[in-house]
Short mmCIF file of C-alpha atoms in Angstrom, two decimals:
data_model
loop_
_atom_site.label_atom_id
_atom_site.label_comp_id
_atom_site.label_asym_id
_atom_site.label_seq_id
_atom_site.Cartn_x
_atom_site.Cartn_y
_atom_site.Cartn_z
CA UNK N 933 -37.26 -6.27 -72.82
CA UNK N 934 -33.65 -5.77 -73.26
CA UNK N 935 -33.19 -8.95 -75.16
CA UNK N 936 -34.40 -6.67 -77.92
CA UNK N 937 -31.83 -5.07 -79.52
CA UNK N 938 -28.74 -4.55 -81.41
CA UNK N 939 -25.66 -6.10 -81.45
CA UNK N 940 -23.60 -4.23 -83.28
CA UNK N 941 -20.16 -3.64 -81.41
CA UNK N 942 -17.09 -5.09 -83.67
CA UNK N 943 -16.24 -8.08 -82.45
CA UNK N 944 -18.63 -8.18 -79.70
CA UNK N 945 -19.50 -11.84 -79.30
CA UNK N 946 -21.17 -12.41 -76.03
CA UNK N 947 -23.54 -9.35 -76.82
CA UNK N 948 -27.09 -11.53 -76.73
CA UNK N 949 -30.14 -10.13 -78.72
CA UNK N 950 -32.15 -10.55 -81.21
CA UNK N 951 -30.60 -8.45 -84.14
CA UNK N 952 -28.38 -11.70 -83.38
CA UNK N 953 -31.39 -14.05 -85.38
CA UNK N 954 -30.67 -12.04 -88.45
CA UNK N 955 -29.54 -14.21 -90.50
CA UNK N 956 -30.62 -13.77 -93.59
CA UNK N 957 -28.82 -10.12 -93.77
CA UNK N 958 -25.83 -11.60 -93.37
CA UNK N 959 -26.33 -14.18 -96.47
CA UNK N 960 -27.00 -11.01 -98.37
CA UNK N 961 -23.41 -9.95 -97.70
CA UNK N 962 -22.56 -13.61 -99.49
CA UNK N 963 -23.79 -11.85 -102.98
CA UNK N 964 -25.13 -15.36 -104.00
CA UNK N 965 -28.87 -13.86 -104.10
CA UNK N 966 -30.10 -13.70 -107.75
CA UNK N 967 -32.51 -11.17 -106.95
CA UNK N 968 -30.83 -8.18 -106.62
CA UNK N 969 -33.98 -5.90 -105.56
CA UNK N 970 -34.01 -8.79 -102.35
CA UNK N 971 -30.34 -7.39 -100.98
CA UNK N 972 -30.92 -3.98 -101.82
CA UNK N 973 -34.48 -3.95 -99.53
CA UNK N 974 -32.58 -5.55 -96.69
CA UNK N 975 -30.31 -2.72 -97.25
CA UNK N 976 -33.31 0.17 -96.77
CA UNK N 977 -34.51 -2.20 -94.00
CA UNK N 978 -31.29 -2.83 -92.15
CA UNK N 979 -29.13 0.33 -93.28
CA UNK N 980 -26.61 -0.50 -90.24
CA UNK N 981 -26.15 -3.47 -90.79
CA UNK N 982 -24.46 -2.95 -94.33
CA UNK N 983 -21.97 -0.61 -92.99
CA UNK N 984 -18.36 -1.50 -91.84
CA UNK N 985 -18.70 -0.63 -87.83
CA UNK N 986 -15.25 1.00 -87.90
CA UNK N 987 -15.10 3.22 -91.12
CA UNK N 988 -19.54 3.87 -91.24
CA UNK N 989 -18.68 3.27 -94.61
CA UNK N 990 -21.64 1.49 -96.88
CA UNK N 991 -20.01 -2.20 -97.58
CA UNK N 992 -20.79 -3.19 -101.44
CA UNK N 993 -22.15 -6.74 -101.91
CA UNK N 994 -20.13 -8.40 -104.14
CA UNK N 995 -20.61 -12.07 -104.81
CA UNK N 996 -18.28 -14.06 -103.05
CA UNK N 997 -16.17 -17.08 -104.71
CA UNK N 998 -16.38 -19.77 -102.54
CA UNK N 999 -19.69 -22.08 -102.31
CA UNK N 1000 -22.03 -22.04 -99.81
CA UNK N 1001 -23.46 -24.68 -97.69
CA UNK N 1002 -26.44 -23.80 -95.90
CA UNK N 1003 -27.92 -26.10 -93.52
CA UNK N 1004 -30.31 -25.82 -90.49
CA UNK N 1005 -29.08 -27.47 -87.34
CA UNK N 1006 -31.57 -30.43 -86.85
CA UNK N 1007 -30.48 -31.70 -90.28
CA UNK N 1008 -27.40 -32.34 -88.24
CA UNK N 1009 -29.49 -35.12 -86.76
CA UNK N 1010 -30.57 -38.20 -87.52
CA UNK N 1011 -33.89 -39.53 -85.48
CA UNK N 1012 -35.44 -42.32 -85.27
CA UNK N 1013 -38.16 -42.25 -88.11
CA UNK N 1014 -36.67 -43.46 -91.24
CA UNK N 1015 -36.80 -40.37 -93.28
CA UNK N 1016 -34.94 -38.15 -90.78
CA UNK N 1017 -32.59 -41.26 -90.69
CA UNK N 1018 -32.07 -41.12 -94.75
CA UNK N 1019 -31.83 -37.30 -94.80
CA UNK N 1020 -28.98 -37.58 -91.79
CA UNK N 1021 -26.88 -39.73 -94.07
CA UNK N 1022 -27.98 -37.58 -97.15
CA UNK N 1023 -26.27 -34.73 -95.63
CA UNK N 1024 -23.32 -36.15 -94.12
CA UNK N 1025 -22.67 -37.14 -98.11
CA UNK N 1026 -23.36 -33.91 -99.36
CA UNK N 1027 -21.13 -32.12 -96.92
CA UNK N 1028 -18.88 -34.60 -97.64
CA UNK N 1029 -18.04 -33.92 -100.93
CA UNK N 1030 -18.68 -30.10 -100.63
CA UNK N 1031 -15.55 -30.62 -98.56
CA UNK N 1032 -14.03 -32.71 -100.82
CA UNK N 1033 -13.38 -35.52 -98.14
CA UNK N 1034 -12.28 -38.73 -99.41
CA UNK N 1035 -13.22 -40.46 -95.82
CA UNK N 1036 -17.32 -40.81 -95.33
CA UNK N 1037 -18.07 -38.50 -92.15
CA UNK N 1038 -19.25 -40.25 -89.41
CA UNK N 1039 -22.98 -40.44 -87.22
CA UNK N 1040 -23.02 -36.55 -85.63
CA UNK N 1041 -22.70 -36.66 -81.84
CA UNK N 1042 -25.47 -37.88 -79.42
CA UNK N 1043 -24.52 -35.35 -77.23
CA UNK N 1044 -26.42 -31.75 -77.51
CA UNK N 1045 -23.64 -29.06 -76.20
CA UNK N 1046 -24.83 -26.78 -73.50
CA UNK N 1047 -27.58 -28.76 -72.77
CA UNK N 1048 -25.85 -30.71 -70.00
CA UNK N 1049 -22.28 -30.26 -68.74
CA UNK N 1050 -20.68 -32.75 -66.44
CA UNK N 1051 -19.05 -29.97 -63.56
CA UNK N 1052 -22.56 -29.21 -61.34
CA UNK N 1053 -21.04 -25.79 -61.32
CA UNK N 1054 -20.95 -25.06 -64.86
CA UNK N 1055 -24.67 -26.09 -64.99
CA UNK N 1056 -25.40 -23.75 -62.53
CA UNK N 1057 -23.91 -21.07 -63.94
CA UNK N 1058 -25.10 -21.50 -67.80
CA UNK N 1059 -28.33 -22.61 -66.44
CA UNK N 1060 -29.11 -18.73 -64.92
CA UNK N 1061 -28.44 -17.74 -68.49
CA UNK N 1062 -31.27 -19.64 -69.56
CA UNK N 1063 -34.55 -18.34 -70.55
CA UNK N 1064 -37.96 -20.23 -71.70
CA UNK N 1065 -39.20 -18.17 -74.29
CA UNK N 1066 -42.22 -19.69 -73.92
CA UNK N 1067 -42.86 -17.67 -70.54
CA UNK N 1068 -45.31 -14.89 -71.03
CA UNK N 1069 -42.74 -12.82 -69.97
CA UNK N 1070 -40.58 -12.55 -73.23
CA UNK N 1071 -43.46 -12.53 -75.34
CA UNK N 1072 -42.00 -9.24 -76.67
CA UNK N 1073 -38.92 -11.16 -77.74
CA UNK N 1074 -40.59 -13.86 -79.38
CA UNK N 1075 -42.55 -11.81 -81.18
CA UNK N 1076 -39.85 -10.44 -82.62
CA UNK N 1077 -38.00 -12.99 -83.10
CA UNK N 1078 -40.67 -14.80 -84.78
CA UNK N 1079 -40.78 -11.53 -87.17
CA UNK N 1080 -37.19 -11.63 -87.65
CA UNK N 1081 -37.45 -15.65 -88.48
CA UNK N 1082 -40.88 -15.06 -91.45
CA UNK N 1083 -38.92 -12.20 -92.81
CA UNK N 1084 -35.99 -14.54 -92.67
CA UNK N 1085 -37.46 -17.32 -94.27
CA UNK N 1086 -39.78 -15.31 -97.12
CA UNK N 1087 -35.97 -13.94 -98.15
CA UNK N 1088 -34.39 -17.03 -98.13
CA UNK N 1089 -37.15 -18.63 -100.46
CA UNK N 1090 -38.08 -15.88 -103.06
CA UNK N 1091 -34.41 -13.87 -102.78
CA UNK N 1092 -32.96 -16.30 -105.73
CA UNK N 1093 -30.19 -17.23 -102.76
CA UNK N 1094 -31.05 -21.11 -103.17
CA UNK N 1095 -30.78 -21.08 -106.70
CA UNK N 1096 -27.49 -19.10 -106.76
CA UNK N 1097 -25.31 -22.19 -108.51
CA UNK N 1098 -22.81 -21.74 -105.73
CA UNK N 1099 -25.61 -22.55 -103.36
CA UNK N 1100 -26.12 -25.68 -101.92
CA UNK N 1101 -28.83 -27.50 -99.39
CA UNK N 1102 -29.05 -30.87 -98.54
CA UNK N 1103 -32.64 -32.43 -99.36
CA UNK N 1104 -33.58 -28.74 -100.38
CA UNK N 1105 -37.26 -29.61 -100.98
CA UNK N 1106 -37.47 -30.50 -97.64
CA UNK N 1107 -34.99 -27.84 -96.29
CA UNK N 1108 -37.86 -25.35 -97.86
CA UNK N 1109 -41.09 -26.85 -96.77
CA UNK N 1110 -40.57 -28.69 -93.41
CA UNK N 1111 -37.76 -25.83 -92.32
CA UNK N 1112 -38.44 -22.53 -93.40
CA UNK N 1113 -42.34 -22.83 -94.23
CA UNK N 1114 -43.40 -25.04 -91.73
CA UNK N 1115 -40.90 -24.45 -89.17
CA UNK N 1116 -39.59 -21.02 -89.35
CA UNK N 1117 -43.16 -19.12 -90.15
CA UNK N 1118 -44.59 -20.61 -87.13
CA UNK N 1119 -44.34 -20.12 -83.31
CA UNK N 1120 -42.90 -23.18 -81.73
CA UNK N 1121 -44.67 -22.25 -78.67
CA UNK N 1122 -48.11 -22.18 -80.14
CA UNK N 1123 -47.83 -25.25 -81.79
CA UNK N 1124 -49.41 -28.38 -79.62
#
C-alpha cells in the first residue's frame, strides 16, 4: 500500500504516511528521555530520521530547555461520565498554568474539525481523502501502524521521558494505563 512509507522531504507537509505516526522519535529529539540507551536504539532503528534532511549530517540530541506538555487528543475532551468530566477540567488547569495563564481556559470546542464542514463542496472534496482503516483493504497499514503505535507506547513508558522533570502529563496514571497500554497497544478495530 502506498500509505506505507516515508515522509521525509523538508518541509513536506501534505506528504501522508505512516512514518508520519512516529511520534515517539521525534520526542527523542526533545532530549528529556532519562534513558539514554532508549534514544540511542531509536537511533539504530530510525538512522534517517536523526539526520538533518539538508546537510545528511547526524543531529545530536541535546536536551532541550523548555518544558514539555504531552497530552493525547481525547484528553482534550470532556464526556459525559464524570471522570472524563474531572480529567477535562484537570487538564485545562494544568495547561493552564504550564502556560502561565492568569485567566482559567475555557470548555474545548464541541465541534470536531474536519469531521464536518459547512460548504457541501469542501465535504466532498476532504471526504475522497478519507479512508476506513478498518477496511480489509489497508490492513497492511494498520498493521503497521499499530507496530509503529506499541513501539511508540513501550518507549514512551520505559524511555525515562515521563519522568524527565521537565515533563509533564495531565492525570499521568491514567495518561499511561487507559492511553498508551490500553489504548495504544491495541487495535481499535478489533476491539467490540
Amino acid at each position: 500500500n502506498d500509505l506505507i512509507r516515508k515522509c521525509r522531504e523538508p518541509l513536506n507537509f501534505n506528504c501522508v504516511g505512516t512514518d508520519k505516526g512516529l511520534f515517539h522519535v521525534y520526542l527523542a529529539y526533545l532530549g528529556k528521555a532519562t534513558n539514554r540507551t532508549s534514544v540511542e536504539a531509536l537511533s539504530k532503528s530510525y538512522p534517517d530520521l536523526l539526520r538533518n534532511a539538508t546537510t545528511n549530517e547526524t543531529i545530536n540530541v541535546v536536551s532541550t530547555p523548555n518544558p514539555v506538555f504531552l497530552f493525547d487528543l481525547q484528553q482534550l475532551t470532556s464526556g459525559a461520565d464524570k471522570h472524563q468530566h474531572e480529567r477535562g477540567i484537570q487538564f485545562r488547569r494544568d495547561l493552564q498554568r504550564i502556560l502561565q495563564l492568569q485567566q482559567p481556559l475555557g470548555p474545548p470546542p464541541r465541534k470536531k474539525p474536519g469531521k464536518t464542514w459547512d460548504d457541501p463542496n469542501l465535504q466532498n472534496e476532504r471526504d475522497k481523502h478519507k479512508i476506513d482503516i478498518c477496511k480489509h483493504e489497508f490492513l497492511p497499514v494498520r498493521t503497521e501502524l499499530m507496530r509503529i503505535a506499541r513501539e511508540a507506547s513501550e518507549w514512551i513508558r520505559y524511555s525515562g521521558f515521563l519522568d524527565s522533570k521537565d515533563v509533564f502529563v495531565s492525570s499521568r496514571e491514567y495518561f499511561e494505563t487507559e492511553i498508551l497500554e490500553k489504548q495504544w497497544m491495541n487495535d481499535p478495530c478489533l476491539i467490540p
